[in-house]
Amino acid sequence: MKVLKFGGTSVGSAERIKDVARLISDGTPKIVVLSAMSGTTNTLVEISDYLYKKNPDGANEITNKLLLRYLGLVNELYGMEKYKHQARMFIHERFDFIRTFMKGMFTVFDEKSILAQGELLSTILMHLYLQENNITSVLLPALDFMRIDKNAEPEPAFIREKLNALLEKHAGTKLYITQGFICRNVHGEIDNLQRGGSDYTASLIGAAIHAEEIQIWTDIDGMHNNDPRFVEKTSPVRRLHFDEAAELAYFGAKILHPTCILPAKLNNIPVRLLNTMQPNAIGTTISNETEKGKIKAVAAKDNITSIKIKSGRMLLATGFLRKVFEIFEKYHTPIDVVATSEVGVSVTIDNCKRLDEILDDLKKYGTVTVDRDLTIICVVGDLEWDNVGFESKIIYAFKDIPLRMISYGGSNFNVSLLIKASDKQKALQALSNHLFDKEVEN
């Protein structure tokens, strides 16, 4: 059995929903994971924001606009009045539920209940459309099997047990529809796997059922070797190792959520990135196989801040790095890139929420310098240290671009380079010229 996940743009209109229905109705066994229709989750966040601000009139106005969008979709999607009626009834039921939060105090738990409505809507609309077209499917409620623990981490054993019990109950069915992103927490309350969590849902389901393949369907034909928004003539990378894909996802490749990688990697399940609008395109296959001697792709992560801590006492001092890293741990601020010397250490962060407190604590141990408006450029491939010439080829592309920091050696798959944000496009283009222009993917 395969697991297919379709993102918000793939189910963003009546025509797109029909396209997905055709793709999933080939008679092969599969579980289909759907995101909310594009724009829905952002609108639900906006509604919640009005409710946090105790402005129910503003929340109600935005709710009514979203309701009209869904009711308009019904007329485009269904041909029979029976299914139009069922769809309208469910839509009104979900929006009436949203309106129950417009009186009284609004909490983060209430927001999570509101955010869950997008996925509930998209799956029922798809399920009804399949029924109208005489395609048998079973709706598997994600809230019945997807659960996170007290640390907001998924519970694989629970997911496996509950999901397989549901599948056994409907044995013989070829097509199952379920929601991405949403789950319950350890207290049984509606929760979620964070933004981008539909990828995670698909990977967790794939691991739970030992799927033969996980497919992530979006609006682009795989993971490209550079950012097509800034560089011309990029091309899809046909094959990636899980670690390469994880590096690219973390450092800016938006097509795949970073958390999606681990369950599939641990269970040795290949992940394919495919294009709903071009279903015959080959896309990108991610697996545990490595293509030796090849640089694969480039990604960029913006809004980076660099912090340098310089201390004459660092020389031969034990415990210095531990003290520095404990400060970032104390303020729950992850570090992206690290570079050290005999007299100092430089780190980068992309979350500056607690920066002032971090700097106050770091100043106890040395002189602190901060650089803002930076970008991390990540070059990914088979970068084993004995692959002679790869690193120099990368560095040569930056001969006209000032480098703030370089990180290499922590991974066999990644070189990270820190530059000014204003040099980002120039750097991406230079890397394409030096690494990919003469290369043809096969």
Coordinates of C-alpha atoms in Angstrom, one line a residue, residues 12-363:
G12 CA -7.3 24.5 -3.7
S13 CA -10.2 24.6 -6.2
A14 CA -13.0 22.4 -7.5
E15 CA -10.9 21.7 -10.6
R16 CA -7.9 20.7 -8.5
I17 CA -10.0 18.4 -6.3
K18 CA -11.3 16.7 -9.5
D19 CA -7.7 16.3 -10.8
V20 CA -6.7 14.7 -7.5
A21 CA -9.7 12.4 -7.5
R22 CA -8.6 11.1 -11.0
L23 CA -5.1 10.5 -9.8
I24 CA -6.1 8.5 -6.7
S25 CA -8.8 6.4 -8.5
D26 CA -6.6 3.9 -10.3
G27 CA -7.6 0.9 -8.2
T28 CA -4.3 0.4 -6.4
P29 CA -4.4 0.4 -2.5
K30 CA -3.6 3.7 -1.0
I31 CA -4.1 6.1 1.9
V32 CA -4.6 9.7 0.8
V33 CA -3.6 12.5 3.2
L34 CA -5.1 15.9 2.4
S35 CA -4.1 19.3 3.6
A36 CA -6.6 22.1 4.0
M37 CA -7.5 24.0 0.8
S38 CA -4.9 26.7 0.1
G39 CA -5.5 29.9 2.1
T40 CA -7.8 28.2 4.6
T41 CA -5.4 27.7 7.5
N42 CA -4.1 31.3 7.2
T43 CA -7.7 32.5 7.3
L44 CA -8.4 30.4 10.4
V45 CA -5.3 31.8 12.0
E46 CA -6.6 35.3 11.3
I47 CA -10.0 34.4 12.8
S48 CA -8.2 33.2 15.9
D49 CA -6.2 36.4 16.1
Y50 CA -9.4 38.4 16.2
L51 CA -10.7 36.2 18.9
Y52 CA -7.5 36.6 21.0
K53 CA -8.0 40.4 20.6
K54 CA -11.6 40.0 21.9
N55 CA -13.1 41.2 18.6
P56 CA -15.8 38.7 17.7
D57 CA -17.3 41.0 15.0
G58 CA -14.0 41.0 13.1
A59 CA -13.7 37.2 13.5
N60 CA -17.3 36.8 12.3
E61 CA -16.7 38.9 9.2
I62 CA -13.7 36.8 8.2
T63 CA -15.6 33.6 9.0
N64 CA -18.5 34.6 6.7
K65 CA -16.1 35.3 3.8
L66 CA -14.5 31.9 4.2
L67 CA -17.9 30.3 4.4
L68 CA -19.0 31.9 1.1
R69 CA -15.8 30.6 -0.6
Y70 CA -16.7 27.0 0.5
L71 CA -20.4 27.3 -0.5
G72 CA -19.3 28.6 -3.9
L73 CA -17.0 25.6 -4.3
V74 CA -19.9 23.2 -3.8
N75 CA -21.7 24.4 -6.9
E76 CA -18.5 24.0 -9.0
L77 CA -17.6 20.6 -7.5
Y78 CA -20.8 18.5 -7.5
G79 CA -23.4 17.9 -10.2
M80 CA -26.1 16.1 -8.1
E81 CA -28.3 18.0 -5.7
K82 CA -28.0 15.1 -3.2
Y83 CA -24.2 15.7 -2.8
K84 CA -24.5 19.4 -2.9
H85 CA -26.9 19.2 0.0
Q86 CA -24.7 16.9 2.0
A87 CA -21.7 19.1 1.4
R88 CA -23.5 22.3 2.4
M89 CA -24.8 20.6 5.6
F90 CA -21.3 19.6 6.6
I91 CA -19.8 23.0 5.8
H92 CA -22.5 24.8 7.8
E93 CA -21.9 22.4 10.7
R94 CA -18.1 23.2 10.7
F95 CA -18.6 26.9 10.5
D96 CA -21.3 26.8 13.3
F97 CA -18.6 25.1 15.3
I98 CA -16.1 27.9 14.6
R99 CA -18.7 30.5 15.8
T100 CA -19.1 28.7 19.2
F101 CA -15.7 30.3 20.1
M102 CA -16.9 33.8 19.6
K103 CA -18.2 34.2 23.1
G104 CA -16.1 34.1 26.2
M105 CA -12.4 33.7 26.8
F106 CA -10.4 32.3 23.8
T107 CA -7.4 30.0 24.5
V108 CA -4.6 28.3 22.6
F109 CA -6.6 25.0 22.8
D110 CA -9.6 26.7 21.2
E111 CA -7.3 28.0 18.3
K112 CA -6.1 24.4 17.6
S113 CA -9.7 23.3 17.4
I114 CA -10.4 26.0 14.9
L115 CA -7.3 25.3 12.8
A116 CA -8.4 21.6 12.5
Q117 CA -11.5 22.6 10.5
G118 CA -9.6 23.1 7.3
E119 CA -8.5 19.5 7.0
L120 CA -11.9 18.2 8.1
L121 CA -13.5 20.3 5.3
S122 CA -11.2 19.2 2.5
T123 CA -11.4 15.5 3.3
I124 CA -15.2 15.4 3.5
L125 CA -15.5 17.4 0.2
M126 CA -13.2 14.9 -1.5
H127 CA -15.0 11.9 0.0
L128 CA -18.4 13.1 -1.2
Y129 CA -17.0 13.8 -4.7
L130 CA -15.7 10.3 -4.9
Q131 CA -19.1 8.9 -3.8
E132 CA -20.9 11.0 -6.4
N133 CA -18.6 9.4 -9.0
N134 CA -19.2 5.8 -7.7
I135 CA -15.6 5.5 -6.4
T136 CA -15.5 3.6 -3.1
S137 CA -13.5 5.2 -0.3
V138 CA -13.4 5.1 3.4
L139 CA -12.9 8.3 5.5
L140 CA -10.4 7.6 8.3
P141 CA -10.6 10.3 11.0
A142 CA -7.0 11.3 11.9
L143 CA -8.3 12.3 15.3
D144 CA -9.0 8.6 15.9
F145 CA -5.4 7.4 15.4
M146 CA -2.9 10.4 15.3
R147 CA -1.6 11.3 18.8
I148 CA 1.3 13.3 20.3
D149 CA 2.8 12.9 23.7
K150 CA 3.4 15.5 26.5
N151 CA 6.4 16.8 24.5
A152 CA 4.4 17.3 21.4
E153 CA 6.1 14.3 19.7
P154 CA 4.2 11.7 17.8
E155 CA 3.5 8.3 19.5
P156 CA 4.4 5.7 16.8
A157 CA 3.2 2.7 18.8
F158 CA -0.2 4.3 19.5
I159 CA -0.6 5.4 15.8
R160 CA 0.4 2.0 14.5
E161 CA -2.1 0.2 16.8
K162 CA -5.1 2.5 16.2
L163 CA -4.5 3.0 12.5
N164 CA -4.1 -0.7 11.7
A165 CA -7.2 -1.5 13.7
L166 CA -9.2 0.9 11.5
L167 CA -7.8 -0.6 8.4
E168 CA -8.7 -4.1 9.5
K169 CA -12.2 -2.9 10.2
H170 CA -12.5 -1.9 6.5
A171 CA -10.4 -4.8 5.1
G172 CA -10.6 -5.1 1.3
T173 CA -11.0 -1.3 0.7
K174 CA -8.5 0.1 -1.8
L175 CA -8.9 3.8 -1.1
Y176 CA -8.7 5.6 2.3
I177 CA -9.0 9.4 2.8
T178 CA -7.6 11.1 6.0
Q179 CA -6.5 14.4 7.3
G180 CA -3.0 15.7 7.5
F181 CA -1.7 18.1 10.2
I182 CA -4.3 17.4 12.9
C183 CA -4.1 15.1 15.9
R184 CA -4.9 14.7 19.5
N185 CA -2.6 15.4 22.4
V186 CA -2.0 13.2 25.4
H187 CA -5.1 14.7 27.1
G188 CA -7.3 13.9 24.2
E189 CA -7.7 17.5 23.1
I190 CA -7.5 18.5 19.4
D191 CA -3.9 19.5 18.6
N192 CA -1.7 19.5 15.5
L193 CA 1.7 18.6 14.1
Q194 CA 2.6 22.3 13.5
R195 CA 2.7 24.0 10.2
G196 CA 3.7 21.8 7.3
G197 CA 2.6 18.8 9.4
S198 CA 0.7 17.1 6.6
D199 CA 4.0 15.9 5.3
Y200 CA 4.7 14.5 8.8
T201 CA 1.3 12.8 8.9
A202 CA 2.0 11.0 5.6
S203 CA 5.4 9.9 6.8
L204 CA 4.1 8.7 10.2
I205 CA 1.2 6.8 8.4
G206 CA 3.8 5.3 6.0
A207 CA 5.9 4.0 8.9
A208 CA 2.8 2.7 10.8
I209 CA 1.7 0.5 7.9
H210 CA 5.1 -0.2 6.4
A211 CA 4.1 1.4 3.1
E212 CA 5.9 0.6 -0.1
E213 CA 6.2 4.3 -0.9
I214 CA 5.2 7.7 0.3
Q215 CA 4.3 10.3 -2.3
I216 CA 4.2 14.1 -1.6
W217 CA 2.2 15.9 -4.3
T218 CA 2.6 19.6 -4.6
D219 CA 2.6 22.2 -7.4
I220 CA 6.3 21.7 -8.4
D221 CA 7.9 18.8 -10.2
G222 CA 10.3 17.7 -7.4
M223 CA 13.0 19.4 -5.5
H224 CA 15.1 21.6 -7.7
N225 CA 18.8 22.0 -7.7
N226 CA 18.5 25.7 -6.9
D227 CA 15.7 28.2 -6.0
P228 CA 13.7 28.9 -9.2
R229 CA 12.5 32.2 -7.7
F230 CA 16.0 33.6 -8.0
V231 CA 17.8 31.5 -10.5
E232 CA 16.9 30.7 -14.1
K233 CA 17.0 27.3 -15.7
T234 CA 16.9 25.2 -12.5
S235 CA 16.0 21.5 -12.9
P236 CA 14.6 18.8 -10.6
V237 CA 17.0 16.6 -8.8
R238 CA 16.0 13.0 -9.6
R239 CA 17.5 11.2 -6.6
L240 CA 18.4 12.4 -3.1
H241 CA 19.6 10.7 0.0
F242 CA 17.3 11.3 3.1
D243 CA 20.1 13.3 4.7
E244 CA 20.5 15.5 1.7
A245 CA 16.8 16.1 1.5
A246 CA 16.7 16.9 5.2
E247 CA 19.5 19.5 4.8
L248 CA 17.8 21.1 1.9
A249 CA 14.4 21.2 3.7
Y250 CA 15.9 22.7 6.8
F251 CA 17.9 25.3 4.9
G252 CA 15.1 26.6 2.8
A253 CA 13.7 24.2 0.2
K254 CA 9.9 24.7 0.9
I255 CA 8.6 21.8 -1.0
L256 CA 9.2 19.4 1.9
H257 CA 8.8 19.8 5.6
P258 CA 12.0 18.8 7.5
T259 CA 10.2 16.6 10.0
C260 CA 8.8 14.4 7.3
I261 CA 12.2 12.8 6.7
L262 CA 12.9 10.8 9.8
P263 CA 10.0 8.2 10.0
A264 CA 10.5 7.3 6.4
K265 CA 14.3 7.1 6.7
L266 CA 14.1 4.9 9.8
N267 CA 11.7 2.5 8.1
N268 CA 13.5 2.6 4.7
I269 CA 10.5 3.8 2.8
P270 CA 11.2 5.9 -0.3
V271 CA 9.6 9.3 -0.6
R272 CA 8.7 10.7 -4.0
L273 CA 8.0 14.4 -4.6
L274 CA 5.5 14.8 -7.5
N275 CA 3.6 17.5 -9.3
T276 CA -0.2 17.5 -9.3
M277 CA -0.3 19.7 -12.3
Q278 CA 2.2 17.6 -14.2
P279 CA 1.5 14.0 -12.9
N280 CA 3.7 12.4 -15.6
A281 CA 6.8 14.3 -14.5
I282 CA 9.4 12.0 -12.9
G283 CA 9.8 14.2 -9.8
T284 CA 12.4 13.5 -7.0
T285 CA 12.9 10.2 -5.2
I286 CA 14.3 10.3 -1.7
S287 CA 15.8 7.1 -0.2
N288 CA 18.7 5.7 1.8
E289 CA 20.8 5.4 -1.4
T290 CA 23.6 7.8 -2.1
E291 CA 24.8 8.9 -5.5
K292 CA 28.6 9.0 -5.1
G293 CA 30.7 11.9 -6.2
K294 CA 27.9 14.3 -7.0
I295 CA 26.8 17.8 -5.8
K296 CA 23.0 17.8 -5.9
A297 CA 21.4 21.1 -5.0
V298 CA 21.6 24.5 -3.3
A299 CA 19.2 26.1 -0.8
A300 CA 19.1 29.4 1.1
K301 CA 17.8 30.3 4.6
D302 CA 17.0 33.9 5.2
N303 CA 16.6 36.2 8.3
I304 CA 19.8 34.9 9.9
T305 CA 21.6 36.6 12.8
S306 CA 25.3 35.8 13.6
I307 CA 26.7 36.1 17.1
K308 CA 30.4 36.1 17.8
I309 CA 31.8 35.5 21.3
K310 CA 35.4 36.4 21.7
S311 CA 37.4 35.6 24.8
G312 CA 41.1 35.7 25.6
R313 CA 40.3 33.2 28.4
M314 CA 39.0 30.7 25.9
L315 CA 42.5 29.5 25.1
L316 CA 43.0 26.0 26.7
A317 CA 39.8 26.7 28.8
T318 CA 37.6 23.7 29.4
G319 CA 33.8 24.2 29.6
F320 CA 33.7 27.4 27.5
L321 CA 31.6 26.0 24.7
R322 CA 29.3 24.2 27.1
K323 CA 28.6 27.5 28.8
V324 CA 27.9 29.2 25.5
F325 CA 25.5 26.5 24.3
E326 CA 23.7 26.2 27.6
I327 CA 22.7 29.9 27.2
F328 CA 21.0 29.1 23.9
E329 CA 19.3 26.1 25.5
K330 CA 18.1 28.2 28.4
Y331 CA 16.3 30.5 26.1
H332 CA 15.0 27.7 23.8
T333 CA 16.8 29.1 20.8
P334 CA 18.2 26.6 18.2
I335 CA 21.6 27.2 16.6
D336 CA 22.0 26.6 12.9
V337 CA 25.8 27.0 12.1
V338 CA 28.8 26.9 14.4
A339 CA 32.5 27.9 13.7
T340 CA 35.2 28.0 16.4
S341 CA 38.8 29.3 16.8
E342 CA 41.3 29.4 19.6
V343 CA 39.9 32.7 20.9
G344 CA 36.2 32.6 20.0
V345 CA 33.1 31.0 18.6
S346 CA 30.5 32.2 16.1
V347 CA 27.0 30.8 15.9
T348 CA 23.9 31.7 13.8
I349 CA 20.3 31.7 14.8
D350 CA 17.0 32.4 12.9
N351 CA 14.9 33.2 16.0
C352 CA 15.7 36.5 17.7
K353 CA 12.8 36.5 20.1
R354 CA 15.1 36.1 23.1
L355 CA 18.2 37.8 21.6
D356 CA 18.6 40.5 24.2
E357 CA 18.6 38.0 27.1
I358 CA 21.0 35.8 25.2
L359 CA 23.4 38.6 24.6
D360 CA 23.3 39.7 28.3
D361 CA 24.3 36.2 29.4
L362 CA 27.0 35.8 26.7
K363 CA 28.7 39.0 27.8

